Short mmCIF file of C-alpha atoms in Angstrom, two decimals:
data_model
loop_
_atom_site.label_atom_id
_atom_site.label_comp_id
_atom_site.label_asym_id
_atom_site.label_seq_id
_atom_site.Cartn_x
_atom_site.Cartn_y
_atom_site.Cartn_z
CA MET M 1 66.67 107.50 120.80
CA GLY M 2 66.39 103.74 121.49
CA ASN M 3 68.86 102.66 124.14
CA ALA M 4 71.39 105.46 123.58
CA LYS M 5 72.17 107.54 126.64
CA SER M 6 71.49 111.24 126.68
CA LEU M 7 74.28 113.64 127.49
CA SER M 8 71.86 116.00 129.21
CA SER M 9 73.08 115.24 132.69
CA GLN M 10 76.75 115.01 131.77
CA LYS M 11 79.43 117.59 131.31
CA THR M 12 79.62 118.46 127.62
CA CYS M 13 82.70 120.64 127.87
CA PRO M 14 84.87 119.87 124.83
CA LYS M 15 88.23 118.22 125.40
CA PHE M 16 90.17 119.93 122.62
CA LEU M 17 93.16 122.18 123.19
CA PRO M 18 92.62 125.80 122.09
CA GLU M 19 94.45 125.33 118.79
CA GLU M 20 92.52 122.11 118.14
CA GLN M 21 89.22 123.80 118.95
CA ALA M 22 90.11 126.58 116.51
CA GLU M 23 90.53 123.98 113.74
CA VAL M 24 87.24 122.32 114.67
CA ASP M 25 85.53 125.73 114.58
CA ARG M 26 86.98 126.49 111.15
CA LEU M 27 85.60 123.24 109.77
CA PHE M 28 82.19 123.91 111.30
CA ASP M 29 82.14 127.42 109.83
CA ALA M 30 82.92 126.00 106.40
CA LEU M 31 80.18 123.38 106.73
CA SER M 32 77.55 125.81 108.04
CA SER M 33 78.28 128.31 105.26
CA ASN M 34 77.11 125.82 102.63
CA LYS M 35 73.58 125.93 101.35
CA GLY M 36 71.03 123.50 102.75
CA ALA M 37 70.93 124.50 106.42
CA SER M 38 67.38 125.43 107.44
CA ALA M 39 68.58 127.14 110.60
CA PRO M 40 71.47 129.59 110.99
CA GLY M 41 74.59 128.30 112.69
CA THR M 42 73.96 124.68 111.66
CA PHE M 43 74.83 122.40 108.76
CA SER M 44 73.00 119.68 106.86
CA LEU M 45 73.87 116.17 105.74
CA GLU M 46 74.23 117.49 102.19
CA ALA M 47 76.84 120.00 103.37
CA LEU M 48 78.85 117.25 105.05
CA LYS M 49 78.70 115.06 101.93
CA SER M 50 79.76 118.01 99.80
CA HIS M 51 82.78 118.59 102.04
CA VAL M 52 83.86 114.93 102.16
CA LYS M 53 83.20 114.29 98.46
CA GLU M 54 84.59 110.85 97.50
CA ALA M 55 86.96 110.45 100.44
CA LEU M 56 84.40 108.37 102.38
CA PRO M 57 81.54 106.12 101.25
CA PRO M 58 78.14 107.91 101.52
CA GLY M 59 76.90 105.42 104.12
CA MET M 60 79.71 106.29 106.54
CA VAL M 61 79.13 110.02 106.02
CA THR M 62 75.50 109.49 106.96
CA ARG M 63 76.49 107.57 110.07
CA LEU M 64 78.83 110.38 111.14
CA TYR M 65 76.09 112.94 110.60
CA ASN M 66 73.53 110.88 112.53
CA GLY M 67 75.99 110.48 115.38
CA MET M 68 76.41 114.27 115.58
CA TRP M 69 72.70 115.01 115.26
CA ARG M 70 71.80 112.53 118.00
CA VAL M 71 73.96 114.28 120.59
CA GLN M 72 71.43 115.59 123.12
CA LEU M 73 72.70 118.58 125.05
CA THR M 74 69.54 119.47 127.00
CA HIS M 75 66.37 117.82 128.22
CA LYS M 76 64.55 119.38 125.28
CA ALA M 77 63.92 117.40 122.15
CA HIS M 78 65.61 118.33 118.88
CA GLY M 79 64.20 121.26 117.00
CA GLY M 80 62.55 120.86 113.67
CA SER M 81 65.59 121.81 111.59
CA GLY M 82 67.20 118.35 111.65
CA ASN M 83 70.63 120.00 111.30
CA VAL M 84 73.78 119.76 113.42
CA SER M 85 74.70 122.65 115.71
CA ARG M 86 78.19 123.80 116.60
CA GLU M 87 77.94 122.33 120.09
CA GLN M 88 76.68 118.96 118.84
CA PHE M 89 79.50 118.87 116.30
CA THR M 90 82.17 119.70 118.88
CA VAL M 91 80.90 117.34 121.57
CA PHE M 92 80.58 114.43 119.14
CA LEU M 93 84.13 114.84 117.84
CA SER M 94 85.75 115.53 121.20
CA HIS M 95 84.07 112.54 122.84
CA LEU M 96 84.82 110.23 119.92
CA LEU M 97 88.47 111.25 119.56
CA LYS M 98 89.52 112.19 123.08
CA GLY M 99 86.83 110.93 125.43
CA SER M 100 86.75 108.07 127.91
CA PHE M 101 85.77 104.61 126.68
CA GLU M 102 82.30 105.28 128.04
CA GLU M 103 82.05 108.50 126.02
CA LYS M 104 83.50 106.87 122.91
CA GLY M 105 81.01 104.03 123.29
CA GLN M 106 78.13 106.49 123.51
CA MET M 107 79.15 108.17 120.25
CA VAL M 108 79.61 104.80 118.54
CA MET M 109 76.13 103.75 119.73
CA LYS M 110 74.66 106.90 118.16
CA MET M 111 76.26 105.93 114.84
CA ILE M 112 74.94 102.36 115.06
CA LEU M 113 71.33 103.08 116.09
CA PRO M 114 68.80 101.69 113.59
CA ALA M 115 65.77 103.68 112.47
CA GLU M 116 63.65 101.93 115.06
CA GLY M 117 63.95 99.30 117.77
CA PRO M 118 66.93 98.33 119.93
CA VAL M 119 70.45 97.84 118.65
CA LYS M 120 71.14 94.22 117.76
CA ALA M 121 74.35 92.43 116.94
CA ARG M 122 73.48 92.53 113.23
CA ASP M 123 73.42 96.34 113.44
CA VAL M 124 76.86 96.32 115.04
CA GLN M 125 78.09 93.93 112.35
CA LYS M 126 76.86 96.21 109.56
CA PHE M 127 78.44 99.26 111.20
CA THR M 128 81.75 97.43 111.66
CA GLU M 129 81.85 96.30 108.02
CA GLU M 130 81.25 99.88 106.88
CA LEU M 131 83.85 101.24 109.31
CA VAL M 132 86.56 98.78 108.23
CA ALA M 133 85.87 99.35 104.52
CA SER M 134 85.73 103.13 105.01
CA ALA M 135 89.09 103.25 106.79
CA VAL M 136 90.86 101.49 103.91
CA HIS M 137 88.83 103.49 101.37
CA VAL M 138 89.97 106.86 102.74
CA LEU M 139 93.61 105.78 103.10
CA THR M 140 93.52 104.63 99.46
CA HIS M 141 91.81 107.86 98.37
CA ARG M 142 94.36 110.02 100.22
CA HIS M 143 97.29 107.92 98.90
CA GLU M 144 98.45 107.01 102.40
CA LEU M 145 98.85 103.25 102.20
CA ARG M 146 102.64 103.63 102.35
CA GLY M 147 103.36 101.48 99.30
CA TRP M 148 100.70 98.77 99.77
CA THR M 149 98.93 99.51 96.49
CA GLN M 150 100.33 96.97 94.04
CA ARG M 151 97.20 94.85 94.19
CA LYS M 152 93.89 94.76 92.35
CA SER M 153 92.01 95.42 95.59
CA THR M 154 93.44 97.14 98.66
CA ALA M 155 90.61 95.67 100.76
CA SER M 156 88.71 92.75 99.28
CA PRO M 157 85.17 91.95 100.53
CA THR M 158 86.62 88.74 101.98
CA SER M 159 89.16 90.71 104.04
CA VAL M 160 86.53 93.19 105.22
CA GLN M 161 84.33 90.31 106.39
CA ALA M 162 87.25 88.52 108.03
CA MET M 163 88.37 91.66 109.88
CA THR M 164 84.78 92.38 110.93
CA ALA M 165 84.38 88.86 112.32
CA GLN M 166 87.67 89.19 114.17
CA LEU M 167 86.63 92.50 115.78
CA LEU M 168 83.17 91.19 116.69
CA SER M 169 84.65 88.05 118.26
CA GLU M 170 85.71 90.23 121.20
CA MET M 171 82.22 91.63 121.82
CA LYS M 172 80.66 90.21 124.99
CA PHE M 173 76.90 90.25 125.57
CA GLN M 174 75.10 90.87 128.87
CA ASP M 175 74.98 87.14 129.61
CA GLY M 176 78.77 86.85 129.27
CA HIS M 177 78.75 85.04 125.92
CA LYS M 178 80.91 86.35 123.08
CA PHE M 179 79.80 86.82 119.49
CA GLN M 180 80.52 83.51 117.79
CA GLY M 181 78.67 83.61 114.50
CA PRO M 182 75.35 84.21 112.73
CA GLN M 183 73.34 82.61 115.54
CA PHE M 184 74.14 85.67 117.68
CA LEU M 185 72.99 88.31 115.19
CA ASP M 186 69.63 88.90 116.91
CA GLN M 187 71.17 89.45 120.35
CA VAL M 188 70.32 92.88 121.78
CA CYS M 189 73.34 95.08 122.50
CA GLU M 190 72.86 97.52 125.37
CA GLN M 191 75.00 100.62 125.77
CA THR M 192 77.32 98.86 128.22
CA VAL M 193 78.03 96.13 125.65
CA ILE M 194 79.19 98.72 123.10
CA GLU M 195 81.29 100.57 125.68
CA ASP M 196 83.00 97.34 126.76
CA TRP M 197 83.59 96.40 123.12
CA VAL M 198 85.22 99.75 122.30
CA PHE M 199 87.40 99.35 125.41
CA HIS M 200 88.62 95.84 124.54
CA VAL M 201 89.01 96.29 120.77
CA PRO M 202 91.43 99.16 120.03
CA HIS M 203 90.97 98.79 116.27
CA VAL M 204 87.47 100.27 116.54
CA GLY M 205 88.91 103.55 117.83
CA MET M 206 91.83 103.39 115.39
CA PHE M 207 89.56 103.00 112.37
CA LEU M 208 87.27 105.78 113.61
CA GLY M 209 90.33 108.01 113.97
CA VAL M 210 91.29 107.29 110.36
CA VAL M 211 87.75 108.11 109.19
CA ILE M 212 87.62 111.41 111.10
CA HIS M 213 91.18 112.66 110.63
CA ARG M 214 91.56 111.64 106.99
CA GLY M 215 87.93 111.60 105.86
CA LEU M 216 87.02 115.03 107.26
CA ARG M 217 90.61 116.34 106.99
CA LEU M 218 90.45 117.35 110.64
CA LEU M 219 93.37 117.41 113.11
CA SER M 220 95.35 115.30 110.67
CA SER M 221 98.59 115.62 112.63
CA ALA M 222 96.95 113.77 115.53
CA LEU M 223 96.93 110.53 113.52
CA ASP M 224 100.23 108.66 113.25
CA LEU M 225 99.89 106.06 110.51
CA SER M 226 103.40 104.70 110.96
CA THR M 227 102.39 101.97 113.42
CA LEU M 228 99.06 101.22 111.70
CA VAL M 229 100.37 100.69 108.16
CA PRO M 230 104.07 99.79 107.78
CA GLU M 231 106.14 101.13 104.93
CA CYS M 232 106.32 98.58 102.11
CA HIS M 233 109.87 98.16 100.76
CA VAL M 234 110.34 96.21 97.53
CA ASP M 235 113.44 96.52 95.35
CA PRO M 236 113.00 99.22 92.67
CA GLY M 237 111.91 97.92 89.30
CA GLN M 238 110.23 94.85 90.80
CA PRO M 239 106.49 95.56 91.04
CA LEU M 240 104.79 93.08 93.34
CA GLU M 241 101.15 92.07 93.58
CA SER M 242 101.33 90.85 97.16
CA ILE M 243 99.36 87.96 98.58
CA LEU M 244 98.29 90.41 101.29
CA ASP M 245 95.91 93.29 100.78
CA ALA M 246 96.22 96.46 102.88
CA LEU M 247 93.67 95.33 105.47
CA SER M 248 95.52 92.03 106.02
CA VAL M 249 98.74 94.01 106.50
CA VAL M 250 97.05 96.25 109.07
CA TYR M 251 95.83 93.18 110.99
CA LEU M 252 99.20 91.41 110.99
CA ASN M 253 101.07 94.58 111.87
CA SER M 254 98.90 95.00 114.96
CA GLN M 255 100.11 91.60 116.21
CA LEU M 256 103.77 92.63 116.17
CA ALA M 257 105.94 94.34 118.75
CA ALA M 258 106.00 98.13 118.30
CA GLU M 259 109.60 98.22 117.05
CA LEU M 260 108.72 95.88 114.15
CA ARG M 261 105.68 97.77 112.88
CA LEU M 262 107.26 100.65 111.00
CA ARG M 263 108.77 98.94 107.95
CA TRP M 264 108.37 95.66 106.06
CA ARG M 265 111.09 94.60 103.60
CA LEU M 266 110.38 91.98 100.96
CA LEU M 267 112.96 89.20 101.33
CA PHE M 268 111.45 86.50 99.14
CA SER M 269 108.54 86.13 96.75
CA THR M 270 107.74 83.27 94.41
CA GLN M 271 106.44 85.92 91.99
CA LEU M 272 109.85 87.60 91.80
CA HIS M 273 112.33 84.90 92.81
CA GLY M 274 110.72 81.71 91.53
CA GLN M 275 109.77 78.47 93.26
CA SER M 276 113.13 77.53 94.67
CA PHE M 277 113.83 76.31 98.19
CA SER M 278 117.51 77.23 97.91
CA GLN M 279 116.50 80.77 96.90
CA LEU M 280 114.18 80.88 99.90
CA CYS M 281 116.96 79.77 102.27
CA GLY M 282 119.45 82.18 100.78
CA ARG M 283 117.14 85.17 101.05
CA ILE M 284 115.69 84.70 104.54
CA THR M 285 118.60 83.48 106.66
CA HIS M 286 120.29 85.98 109.00
CA ARG M 287 117.71 88.69 108.22
CA GLY M 288 116.13 89.17 111.63
CA PRO M 289 112.43 88.75 112.49
CA CYS M 290 110.14 88.11 109.56
CA LEU M 291 106.67 87.08 108.46
CA LEU M 292 106.15 84.26 105.98
CA VAL M 293 102.85 84.12 104.10
CA LEU M 294 101.45 81.42 101.82
CA GLU M 295 98.34 81.09 99.70
CA ASP M 296 97.37 77.50 98.93
CA ARG M 297 95.65 76.52 95.70
CA ASP M 298 92.29 76.56 97.46
CA GLY M 299 92.64 80.25 98.36
CA HIS M 300 93.50 79.92 102.06
CA VAL M 301 96.06 82.51 103.19
CA PHE M 302 98.12 81.77 106.30
CA GLY M 303 101.63 81.84 107.68
CA GLY M 304 103.86 82.44 110.66
CA PHE M 305 105.95 85.04 112.47
CA ALA M 306 109.59 84.15 113.10
CA SER M 307 110.91 86.16 116.02
CA CYS M 308 114.58 85.40 115.29
CA SER M 309 116.76 85.11 112.21
CA TRP M 310 116.32 81.86 110.33
CA GLU M 311 119.33 79.53 110.28
CA VAL M 312 119.78 76.36 108.25
CA LYS M 313 120.39 73.62 110.82
CA PRO M 314 118.78 70.33 111.93
CA GLN M 315 117.53 71.72 115.25
CA PHE M 316 114.50 73.74 116.30
CA GLN M 317 115.08 77.45 116.82
CA GLY M 318 113.15 80.58 117.77
CA ASP M 319 111.38 81.53 120.99
CA LYS M 320 107.96 82.08 122.54
CA ARG M 321 107.42 85.33 120.61
CA CYS M 322 106.77 83.29 117.44
CA PHE M 323 103.20 82.66 116.31
CA LEU M 324 101.12 81.21 113.50
CA PHE M 325 98.24 83.05 111.84
CA SER M 326 95.39 82.78 109.39
CA ILE M 327 94.21 85.57 107.07
CA THR M 328 91.69 83.83 104.78
CA PRO M 329 89.03 82.60 105.31
CA SER M 330 89.38 84.02 108.84
CA MET M 331 91.79 86.37 110.62
CA ALA M 332 93.28 84.81 113.74
CA THR M 333 96.59 84.58 115.60
CA TYR M 334 97.84 81.50 117.45
CA MET M 335 100.41 81.97 120.20
CA PRO M 336 102.72 79.38 121.82
CA THR M 337 101.18 77.09 124.42
CA GLY M 338 104.38 76.31 126.33
CA TYR M 339 103.96 72.59 125.57
CA ASN M 340 107.28 72.48 123.69
CA ASP M 341 109.82 74.78 122.06
CA HIS M 342 109.35 73.66 118.45
CA PHE M 343 108.90 77.23 117.23
CA MET M 344 110.95 77.29 114.00
CA TYR M 345 112.80 74.73 111.88
CA LEU M 346 114.80 75.15 108.65
CA ASN M 347 116.90 72.37 107.16
CA HIS M 348 118.15 71.22 103.77
CA GLY M 349 120.46 68.64 102.23
CA GLN M 350 120.41 65.98 104.96
CA GLN M 351 119.34 62.36 104.63
CA THR M 352 118.50 61.66 108.27
CA MET M 353 116.40 64.76 109.15
CA PRO M 354 113.37 66.33 107.44
CA ASN M 355 114.30 68.90 104.83
CA GLY M 356 112.10 71.97 104.67
CA LEU M 357 110.76 74.89 106.69
CA GLY M 358 108.43 74.24 109.61
CA MET M 359 106.76 75.97 112.52
CA GLY M 360 105.14 74.15 115.43
CA GLY M 361 104.28 70.53 116.12
CA GLN M 362 106.96 67.96 115.44
CA HIS M 363 108.85 66.32 112.61
CA HIS M 364 106.49 65.09 109.87
CA TYR M 365 103.60 66.66 111.77
CA PHE M 366 104.07 70.44 111.69
CA GLY M 367 101.50 73.15 112.28
CA LEU M 368 102.98 74.72 109.14
CA TRP M 369 105.39 72.93 106.83
CA VAL M 370 106.94 73.93 103.50
CA ALA M 371 108.77 70.98 101.94
CA ALA M 372 112.19 71.34 100.33
CA ASP M 373 110.42 69.85 97.32
CA PHE M 374 109.02 73.34 96.82
CA GLY M 375 105.33 73.91 96.19
CA LYS M 376 104.17 71.31 98.68
CA GLY M 377 103.46 71.45 102.39
CA HIS M 378 101.18 70.40 105.20
CA SER M 379 99.33 71.86 108.17
CA LYS M 380 98.54 69.10 110.64
CA ALA M 381 96.44 69.60 113.75
CA LYS M 382 94.28 66.96 115.35
CA PRO M 383 92.62 68.90 116.78
CA THR M 384 95.29 71.60 117.24
CA CYS M 385 99.04 72.07 116.87
CA THR M 386 100.78 71.32 120.18
CA THR M 387 103.17 74.28 119.93
CA TYR M 388 100.71 77.02 118.93
CA ASN M 389 97.26 75.56 119.60
CA SER M 390 96.47 76.37 115.98
CA PRO M 391 93.92 74.50 113.86
CA GLN M 392 94.61 73.27 110.34
CA LEU M 393 95.51 76.48 108.48
CA SER M 394 95.30 75.21 104.90
CA ALA M 395 92.18 74.02 103.12
CA GLN M 396 93.64 70.52 102.80
CA GLU M 397 95.95 68.95 105.37
CA ASP M 398 98.50 68.24 102.64
CA PHE M 399 98.42 71.25 100.37
CA GLN M 400 100.04 72.64 97.26
CA PHE M 401 100.88 76.29 96.71
CA ASP M 402 102.25 78.61 94.05
CA LYS M 403 102.45 81.82 96.09
CA MET M 404 104.72 82.52 99.04
CA GLU M 405 106.25 85.70 100.47
CA VAL M 406 108.63 86.45 103.32
CA TRP M 407 108.79 89.96 104.79
CA GLY M 408 111.65 91.21 106.95
CA LEU M 409 110.40 93.41 109.75
CA GLY M 410 111.67 96.64 111.24
CA ASP M 411 115.12 98.10 110.65
CA HIS M 412 117.18 94.93 111.02
CA LEU M 413 120.26 95.08 108.80
CA GLU M 414 119.99 92.88 105.75
CA THR M 415 123.12 91.02 106.76
CA GLN M 416 124.64 90.84 110.18
CA LEU M 417 127.79 92.57 108.94
CA VAL M 418 126.34 94.94 106.37
CA LYS M 419 128.38 97.86 107.72
CA ASN M 420 131.59 95.89 107.23
CA LYS M 421 133.47 95.57 103.98
CA LYS M 422 131.67 92.90 102.00
CA SER M 423 133.17 89.59 100.98
CA ILE M 424 132.16 87.79 97.81
CA LEU M 425 129.68 85.77 99.86
CA ASP M 426 127.83 88.92 100.89
CA SER M 427 126.80 89.53 97.30
CA ASN M 428 125.66 85.96 96.74
CA LEU M 429 123.05 85.03 99.31
CA GLU M 430 122.34 81.67 97.73
CA ALA M 431 126.01 80.74 98.04
CA GLN M 432 125.90 81.56 101.74
CA SER M 433 122.96 79.22 102.19
CA LEU M 434 124.53 76.38 100.20
CA LEU M 435 127.70 76.56 102.29
CA GLU M 436 125.67 76.38 105.49
CA ILE M 437 123.59 73.51 104.13
CA SER M 438 126.74 71.53 103.32
CA GLY M 439 128.06 72.14 106.85
CA ARG M 440 131.19 74.01 105.67
CA ALA M 441 132.35 77.03 107.62
CA ARG M 442 132.73 80.48 106.07
CA HIS M 443 136.43 80.86 106.96
CA SER M 444 136.65 84.39 105.59
CA GLU M 445 134.28 85.58 108.32
CA GLY M 446 137.10 85.81 110.84
CA LEU M 447 139.29 87.86 108.51
CA ARG M 448 137.06 90.89 108.15
CA GLU M 449 138.39 94.25 109.22
CA VAL M 450 136.92 95.83 112.34
CA PRO M 451 134.31 98.35 111.17
CA GLU M 452 135.04 102.00 111.68
CA ASP M 453 132.81 103.81 114.15
CA ASP M 454 130.24 106.16 112.62
#
């Protein structure tokens, strides 16, 4: 079995609770009752494919089956049937879903093993690509993407490759080097490498959970999708083809604090609201934490996380929870360095200070800049942005764009006083922004009635 460890000397007692084991047994009984098993009390690959149908790609079904079949319970070699027994089925699933990182790594290794020879990084890469694509495939098939379906592709090949590269970047070989590109594809990956990778990259286990729970329809209640895929909230009657596909959303959501992962609210989109900087200011100020995403005309997708509500003022704002990110051509997150506190900047209508939206760096030299002359911006980094240690995010240092979105995160109220009786300004967000830009106070703010307690 190549360099996969045998379970012969280990305890193979399943880890499921009695009610969980009963569900596992019911699925096994259904699989073993199908035709194709050459030995009683077993099931074949064809039976597993027949059960899964189109919920998972055939290649992933085969990997699952091979992982089960390769579970060695005794010192004896496999029999001639080539089918999966009840014990193999149970041990594989219990170790993969509820085992230690060592046990999870062993099951993953059994799924990766090539037909012959040792496991190499290229084998892990192929497995990871199939795993990532399969997870999004099954969520799409089961209609569980929580609103992230208004797009031609819920997981483009580019996103699958970018996510795969991001996951593999955390894999460390025996010599201590990490996977850094095609030159590492022929590196041999021992069992310990896979176990360490599964330990340090939680997404591997998360995607496997999606494949098992939703692909096999097994122990479905054990998988909580609410923190993996946020609910997508767009105003009714305004269909949106987002810049982000579902896989990009999953990646970005994993970078956020837990309380911000449940729900994303569309605040601004050039597709729906036009290319207007005043519209942008009016729709994103005082709305709590948010993500802004741009796609430049060369196809690079990137943006930033604002940890605090945006305010129109000629000073920097925000805190060290802010970050910049890239989605295409690569998925990466860039956190503050501590060099300065130039996290966020939003200004308009002044002659002496830059007018636009910026994150990181300094005036006229931002890590991410959207000019008030909308549709233009820059991402300057020689070699990196001082605030976030980010490289140039756009294809060109000075870029043009047609697509931009801003997503409010979590349950933050759309206005700070939404529970109060609304003034005329509450219904006209652009007017709010224009007043703030001109430096005039909103005198009616102090005249609101005290809200009644719920």
